[in-house]
PDB file of C-alpha atoms in Angstrom:
ATOM      1  CA  ILE A 200     -49.674  35.957  11.897  1.00  0.00           C
ATOM      2  CA  ALA A 201     -52.451  34.742   9.643  1.00  0.00           C
ATOM      3  CA  GLY A 202     -50.703  33.524   6.473  1.00  0.00           C
ATOM      4  CA  GLY A 203     -47.347  32.863   8.081  1.00  0.00           C
ATOM      5  CA  PRO A 204     -44.874  34.985  10.003  1.00  0.00           C
ATOM      6  CA  GLY A 205     -42.849  35.944   6.973  1.00  0.00           C
ATOM      7  CA  ARG A 206     -45.589  36.957   4.552  1.00  0.00           C
ATOM      8  CA  ASP A 207     -48.679  38.438   6.190  1.00  0.00           C
ATOM      9  CA  HIS A 208     -47.690  41.424   8.218  1.00  0.00           C
ATOM     10  CA  ALA A 209     -48.809  44.876   9.180  1.00  0.00           C
ATOM     11  CA  PRO A 210     -47.497  47.380   6.624  1.00  0.00           C
ATOM     12  CA  LEU A 211     -45.042  48.861   9.113  1.00  0.00           C
ATOM     13  CA  THR A 212     -43.639  45.607  10.491  1.00  0.00           C
ATOM     14  CA  LYS A 213     -39.855  45.863  10.329  1.00  0.00           C
ATOM     15  CA  PRO A 214     -38.105  43.210   8.245  1.00  0.00           C
ATOM     16  CA  THR A 215     -35.956  42.338  11.277  1.00  0.00           C
ATOM     17  CA  THR A 216     -39.163  41.644  13.210  1.00  0.00           C
ATOM     18  CA  ARG A 217     -40.511  39.538  10.354  1.00  0.00           C
ATOM     19  CA  PHE A 218     -37.338  37.442  10.346  1.00  0.00           C
ATOM     20  CA  ALA A 219     -37.551  37.061  14.128  1.00  0.00           C
ATOM     21  CA  ALA A 220     -41.077  35.715  13.602  1.00  0.00           C
ATOM     22  CA  TYR A 221     -39.689  33.190  11.112  1.00  0.00           C
ATOM     23  CA  LEU A 222     -37.090  32.010  13.642  1.00  0.00           C
ATOM     24  CA  SER A 223     -39.792  31.632  16.260  1.00  0.00           C
ATOM     25  CA  ALA A 224     -42.147  29.825  13.877  1.00  0.00           C
ATOM     26  CA  VAL A 225     -39.534  27.218  12.968  1.00  0.00           C
ATOM     27  CA  GLY A 226     -38.674  26.677  16.630  1.00  0.00           C
ATOM     28  CA  TRP A 227     -35.188  28.183  16.726  1.00  0.00           C
ATOM     29  CA  SER A 228     -35.652  29.798  20.124  1.00  0.00           C
ATOM     30  CA  GLY A 229     -31.943  30.281  20.881  1.00  0.00           C
ATOM     31  CA  MET A 230     -31.348  31.926  17.523  1.00  0.00           C
ATOM     32  CA  HIS A 231     -34.482  34.028  18.042  1.00  0.00           C
ATOM     33  CA  VAL A 232     -33.108  35.382  21.325  1.00  0.00           C
ATOM     34  CA  TRP A 233     -29.710  36.149  19.746  1.00  0.00           C
ATOM     35  CA  TRP A 234     -31.419  37.780  16.763  1.00  0.00           C
ATOM     36  CA  THR A 235     -33.681  40.060  18.799  1.00  0.00           C
ATOM     37  CA  GLU A 236     -30.852  41.104  21.114  1.00  0.00           C
ATOM     38  CA  THR A 237     -28.525  41.870  18.184  1.00  0.00           C
ATOM     39  CA  VAL A 238     -31.256  43.848  16.403  1.00  0.00           C
ATOM     40  CA  ARG A 239     -31.907  45.786  19.619  1.00  0.00           C
ATOM     41  CA  GLU A 240     -28.194  46.567  19.909  1.00  0.00           C
ATOM     42  CA  MET A 241     -28.027  47.753  16.280  1.00  0.00           C
ATOM     43  CA  GLU A 242     -31.133  49.897  16.643  1.00  0.00           C
ATOM     44  CA  ALA A 243     -29.664  51.589  19.721  1.00  0.00           C
ATOM     45  CA  LEU A 244     -26.839  52.991  17.586  1.00  0.00           C
ATOM     46  CA  ASP A 245     -27.182  56.188  15.621  1.00  0.00           C
ATOM     47  CA  ASN A 246     -25.654  56.656  12.202  1.00  0.00           C
ATOM     48  CA  ALA A 247     -22.595  58.280  13.791  1.00  0.00           C
ATOM     49  CA  SER A 248     -21.451  54.675  14.434  1.00  0.00           C
ATOM     50  CA  PRO A 249     -21.182  53.392  10.850  1.00  0.00           C
ATOM     51  CA  THR A 250     -18.566  50.732  11.568  1.00  0.00           C
ATOM     52  CA  ALA A 251     -20.548  49.210  14.437  1.00  0.00           C
ATOM     53  CA  ILE A 252     -23.776  49.325  12.437  1.00  0.00           C
ATOM     54  CA  GLY A 253     -22.037  47.806   9.417  1.00  0.00           C
ATOM     55  CA  VAL A 254     -20.627  44.967  11.506  1.00  0.00           C
ATOM     56  CA  LEU A 255     -24.003  44.234  13.092  1.00  0.00           C
ATOM     57  CA  CYS A 256     -25.847  44.400   9.749  1.00  0.00           C
ATOM     58  CA  GLY A 257     -23.307  41.992   8.284  1.00  0.00           C
ATOM     59  CA  ALA A 258     -23.697  39.657  11.253  1.00  0.00           C
ATOM     60  CA  LEU A 259     -27.486  39.725  10.942  1.00  0.00           C
ATOM     61  CA  LEU A 260     -27.346  39.067   7.195  1.00  0.00           C
ATOM     62  CA  GLU A 261     -24.968  36.162   7.727  1.00  0.00           C
ATOM     63  CA  ALA A 262     -27.186  34.764  10.497  1.00  0.00           C
ATOM     64  CA  ALA A 263     -30.283  35.000   8.313  1.00  0.00           C
ATOM     65  CA  LEU A 264     -28.565  33.215   5.439  1.00  0.00           C
ATOM     66  CA  VAL A 265     -27.202  30.484   7.727  1.00  0.00           C
ATOM     67  CA  ALA A 266     -30.662  30.022   9.242  1.00  0.00           C
ATOM     68  CA  VAL A 267     -32.255  29.437   5.843  1.00  0.00           C
ATOM     69  CA  ALA A 268     -29.257  27.589   4.359  1.00  0.00           C
ATOM     70  CA  ILE A 269     -29.608  24.605   6.654  1.00  0.00           C
ATOM     71  CA  PRO A 270     -33.197  23.710   5.662  1.00  0.00           C
ATOM     72  CA  ALA A 271     -32.507  24.770   2.052  1.00  0.00           C
ATOM     73  CA  ARG A 272     -29.501  22.452   1.906  1.00  0.00           C
ATOM     74  CA  ASP A 273     -31.455  19.582   3.458  1.00  0.00           C
ATOM     75  CA  ALA A 274     -34.271  20.074   0.925  1.00  0.00           C
ATOM     76  CA  LYS A 275     -31.737  20.274  -1.942  1.00  0.00           C
ATOM     77  CA  GLU A 276     -32.744  23.875  -2.691  1.00  0.00           C
ATOM     78  CA  TRP A 277     -29.157  25.015  -2.107  1.00  0.00           C
ATOM     79  CA  ARG A 278     -26.597  22.654  -3.591  1.00  0.00           C
ATOM     80  CA  GLN A 279     -23.229  24.351  -3.302  1.00  0.00           C
ATOM     81  CA  LYS A 280     -20.493  21.951  -2.184  1.00  0.00           C
ATOM     82  CA  PHE A 281     -19.351  23.974   0.809  1.00  0.00           C
ATOM     83  CA  LEU A 282     -22.786  23.550   2.419  1.00  0.00           C
ATOM     84  CA  SER A 283     -22.310  19.804   2.709  1.00  0.00           C
ATOM     85  CA  GLU A 284     -18.519  19.679   3.025  1.00  0.00           C
ATOM     86  CA  GLN A 285     -18.123  22.272   5.786  1.00  0.00           C
ATOM     87  CA  GLN A 286     -19.732  22.876   9.143  1.00  0.00           C
ATOM     88  CA  PRO A 287     -21.978  25.959   9.321  1.00  0.00           C
ATOM     89  CA  SER A 288     -19.385  27.577  11.599  1.00  0.00           C
ATOM     90  CA  GLU A 289     -16.972  27.521   8.630  1.00  0.00           C
ATOM     91  CA  TRP A 290     -19.341  29.055   6.086  1.00  0.00           C
ATOM     92  CA  LYS A 291     -18.437  32.516   4.779  1.00  0.00           C
ATOM     93  CA  LEU A 292     -20.837  35.366   4.151  1.00  0.00           C
ATOM     94  CA  GLY A 293     -19.653  35.851   0.563  1.00  0.00           C
ATOM     95  CA  LYS A 294     -20.345  32.218  -0.304  1.00  0.00           C
ATOM     96  CA  LEU A 295     -23.793  32.404   1.303  1.00  0.00           C
ATOM     97  CA  ILE A 296     -24.604  35.527  -0.711  1.00  0.00           C
ATOM     98  CA  ASP A 297     -23.508  33.756  -3.891  1.00  0.00           C
ATOM     99  CA  GLN A 298     -25.777  30.744  -3.332  1.00  0.00           C
ATOM    100  CA  ASP A 299     -27.580  29.505  -6.408  1.00  0.00           C
ATOM    101  CA  ALA A 300     -31.151  29.323  -5.162  1.00  0.00           C
ATOM    102  CA  LYS A 301     -32.379  32.569  -6.720  1.00  0.00           C
ATOM    103  CA  VAL A 302     -33.274  34.071  -3.362  1.00  0.00           C
ATOM    104  CA  PHE A 303     -31.732  37.376  -4.413  1.00  0.00           C
ATOM    105  CA  THR A 304     -32.093  39.217  -7.688  1.00  0.00           C
ATOM    106  CA  ALA A 305     -28.904  40.617  -9.219  1.00  0.00           C
ATOM    107  CA  SER A 306     -29.576  44.012  -7.629  1.00  0.00           C
ATOM    108  CA  GLN A 307     -30.232  42.419  -4.225  1.00  0.00           C
ATOM    109  CA  LYS A 308     -27.004  40.446  -4.503  1.00  0.00           C
ATOM    110  CA  ALA A 309     -25.224  43.751  -5.139  1.00  0.00           C
ATOM    111  CA  MET A 310     -26.899  45.142  -2.005  1.00  0.00           C
ATOM    112  CA  ALA A 311     -25.685  42.133  -0.019  1.00  0.00           C
ATOM    113  CA  ASP A 312     -22.177  42.671  -1.362  1.00  0.00           C
ATOM    114  CA  VAL A 313     -22.317  46.279  -0.099  1.00  0.00           C
ATOM    115  CA  VAL A 314     -23.299  45.099   3.393  1.00  0.00           C
ATOM    116  CA  MET A 315     -20.440  42.595   3.308  1.00  0.00           C
ATOM    117  CA  THR A 316     -17.951  45.240   2.136  1.00  0.00           C
ATOM    118  CA  ILE A 317     -18.955  47.634   4.912  1.00  0.00           C
ATOM    119  CA  ARG A 318     -18.797  44.801   7.452  1.00  0.00           C
ATOM    120  CA  ASN A 319     -15.374  43.690   6.234  1.00  0.00           C
ATOM    121  CA  ARG A 320     -13.799  46.953   7.337  1.00  0.00           C
ATOM    122  CA  ILE A 321     -13.177  45.303  10.688  1.00  0.00           C
ATOM    123  CA  HIS A 322     -10.434  43.274   8.985  1.00  0.00           C
ATOM    124  CA  ALA A 323      -7.762  45.967   9.061  1.00  0.00           C
ATOM    125  CA  GLY A 324      -5.111  43.656   7.639  1.00  0.00           C
ATOM    126  CA  LYS A 325      -6.966  43.615   4.317  1.00  0.00           C
ATOM    127  CA  PHE A 326      -5.980  47.249   3.880  1.00  0.00           C
ATOM    128  CA  ALA A 327      -2.236  46.680   4.183  1.00  0.00           C
ATOM    129  CA  THR A 328      -0.182  47.658   1.183  1.00  0.00           C
ATOM    130  CA  ALA A 329       2.955  45.908  -0.068  1.00  0.00           C
ATOM    131  CA  ASP A 330       5.101  48.470   1.740  1.00  0.00           C
ATOM    132  CA  GLY A 331       3.420  47.686   5.080  1.00  0.00           C
ATOM    133  CA  LYS A 332       1.184  50.757   5.328  1.00  0.00           C
ATOM    134  CA  LEU A 333      -2.450  50.493   6.306  1.00  0.00           C
ATOM    135  CA  SER A 334      -4.909  52.447   4.241  1.00  0.00           C
ATOM    136  CA  PRO A 335      -8.430  51.573   5.351  1.00  0.00           C
ATOM    137  CA  PRO A 336     -11.367  53.460   3.826  1.00  0.00           C
ATOM    138  CA  TYR A 337     -13.170  56.040   5.892  1.00  0.00           C
ATOM    139  CA  ALA A 338     -16.475  55.058   7.448  1.00  0.00           C
ATOM    140  CA  ASN A 339     -19.275  57.479   6.621  1.00  0.00           C
ATOM    141  CA  GLN A 340     -22.693  58.026   8.186  1.00  0.00           C
ATOM    142  CA  HIS A 341     -24.498  57.389   4.904  1.00  0.00           C
ATOM    143  CA  GLU A 342     -22.991  53.887   4.876  1.00  0.00           C
ATOM    144  CA  ALA A 343     -24.723  53.120   8.167  1.00  0.00           C
ATOM    145  CA  ARG A 344     -28.057  54.049   6.585  1.00  0.00           C
ATOM    146  CA  GLN A 345     -27.159  52.071   3.471  1.00  0.00           C
ATOM    147  CA  ALA A 346     -26.250  48.963   5.477  1.00  0.00           C
ATOM    148  CA  ARG A 347     -29.538  49.129   7.414  1.00  0.00           C
ATOM    149  CA  ASP A 348     -31.652  49.740   4.312  1.00  0.00           C
ATOM    150  CA  ASN A 349     -29.925  46.967   2.378  1.00  0.00           C
ATOM    151  CA  LEU A 350     -30.344  44.541   5.279  1.00  0.00           C
ATOM    152  CA  ASP A 351     -34.062  45.333   5.420  1.00  0.00           C
ATOM    153  CA  ALA A 352     -34.521  44.729   1.681  1.00  0.00           C
ATOM    154  CA  LEU A 353     -32.570  41.474   1.844  1.00  0.00           C
ATOM    155  CA  LEU A 354     -34.551  40.178   4.824  1.00  0.00           C
ATOM    156  CA  VAL A 355     -37.780  40.827   2.931  1.00  0.00           C
ATOM    157  CA  ALA A 356     -36.398  38.820  -0.012  1.00  0.00           C
ATOM    158  CA  ILE A 357     -35.490  35.975   2.336  1.00  0.00           C
ATOM    159  CA  VAL A 358     -38.817  35.767   4.182  1.00  0.00           C
ATOM    160  CA  GLU A 359     -40.716  36.079   0.898  1.00  0.00           C
ATOM    161  CA  TRP A 360     -38.629  33.408  -0.860  1.00  0.00           C
ATOM    162  CA  PRO A 361     -41.194  30.743  -1.880  1.00  0.00           C
ATOM    163  CA  PHE A 362     -39.143  27.970  -0.231  1.00  0.00           C
ATOM    164  CA  ILE A 363     -39.306  29.770   3.127  1.00  0.00           C
ATOM    165  CA  GLN A 364     -42.989  30.554   2.644  1.00  0.00           C
ATOM    166  CA  SER A 365     -43.705  26.878   1.994  1.00  0.00           C
ATOM    167  CA  ARG A 366     -41.983  25.985   5.288  1.00  0.00           C
ATOM    168  CA  LEU A 367     -44.042  28.549   7.157  1.00  0.00           C
ATOM    169  CA  LEU A 368     -47.318  27.476   5.614  1.00  0.00           C
ATOM    170  CA  ALA A 369     -46.687  23.727   5.927  1.00  0.00           C
ATOM    171  CA  PRO A 370     -48.919  22.009   8.458  1.00  0.00           C
ATOM    172  CA  THR A 371     -47.184  21.009  11.654  1.00  0.00           C
ATOM    173  CA  SER A 372     -47.669  17.550  13.066  1.00  0.00           C
TER     174      SER A 372
END
């Protein structure tokens, strides 16, 4: 892609495809394979599967943030303590969303929080009341659409983040 896999794209290139191009461009072939297979699995679902779509959207958002957090941490773009004190396998989606690098606007952060909330429905224990009853929220088809749309907007913000663009446009040795 002429100006870099994240930025220059055909108008109808899906954000998930743009992020896959980023993973390929930075040489993360294993992550690229996982990403494309997970996207394919999510796209095979219709909106009558809001929990599954929400879980996959949350997993993809977390993967995208982990993938950019490592180089951002190493370049001192992201400076939160947990990034250096914990292994990436211990990082939490909420902490990654709250990073201080200005990747997301306030409204995009709210969109990321929605994806995380929908994804977190898999943790049934969080819906237990003091008297031992479970009261999880219903999953609705519109939330599947919302999770997908939010993920797309967030992936665009990530691949268009100037730090990521500079990595894509940097000459390779």
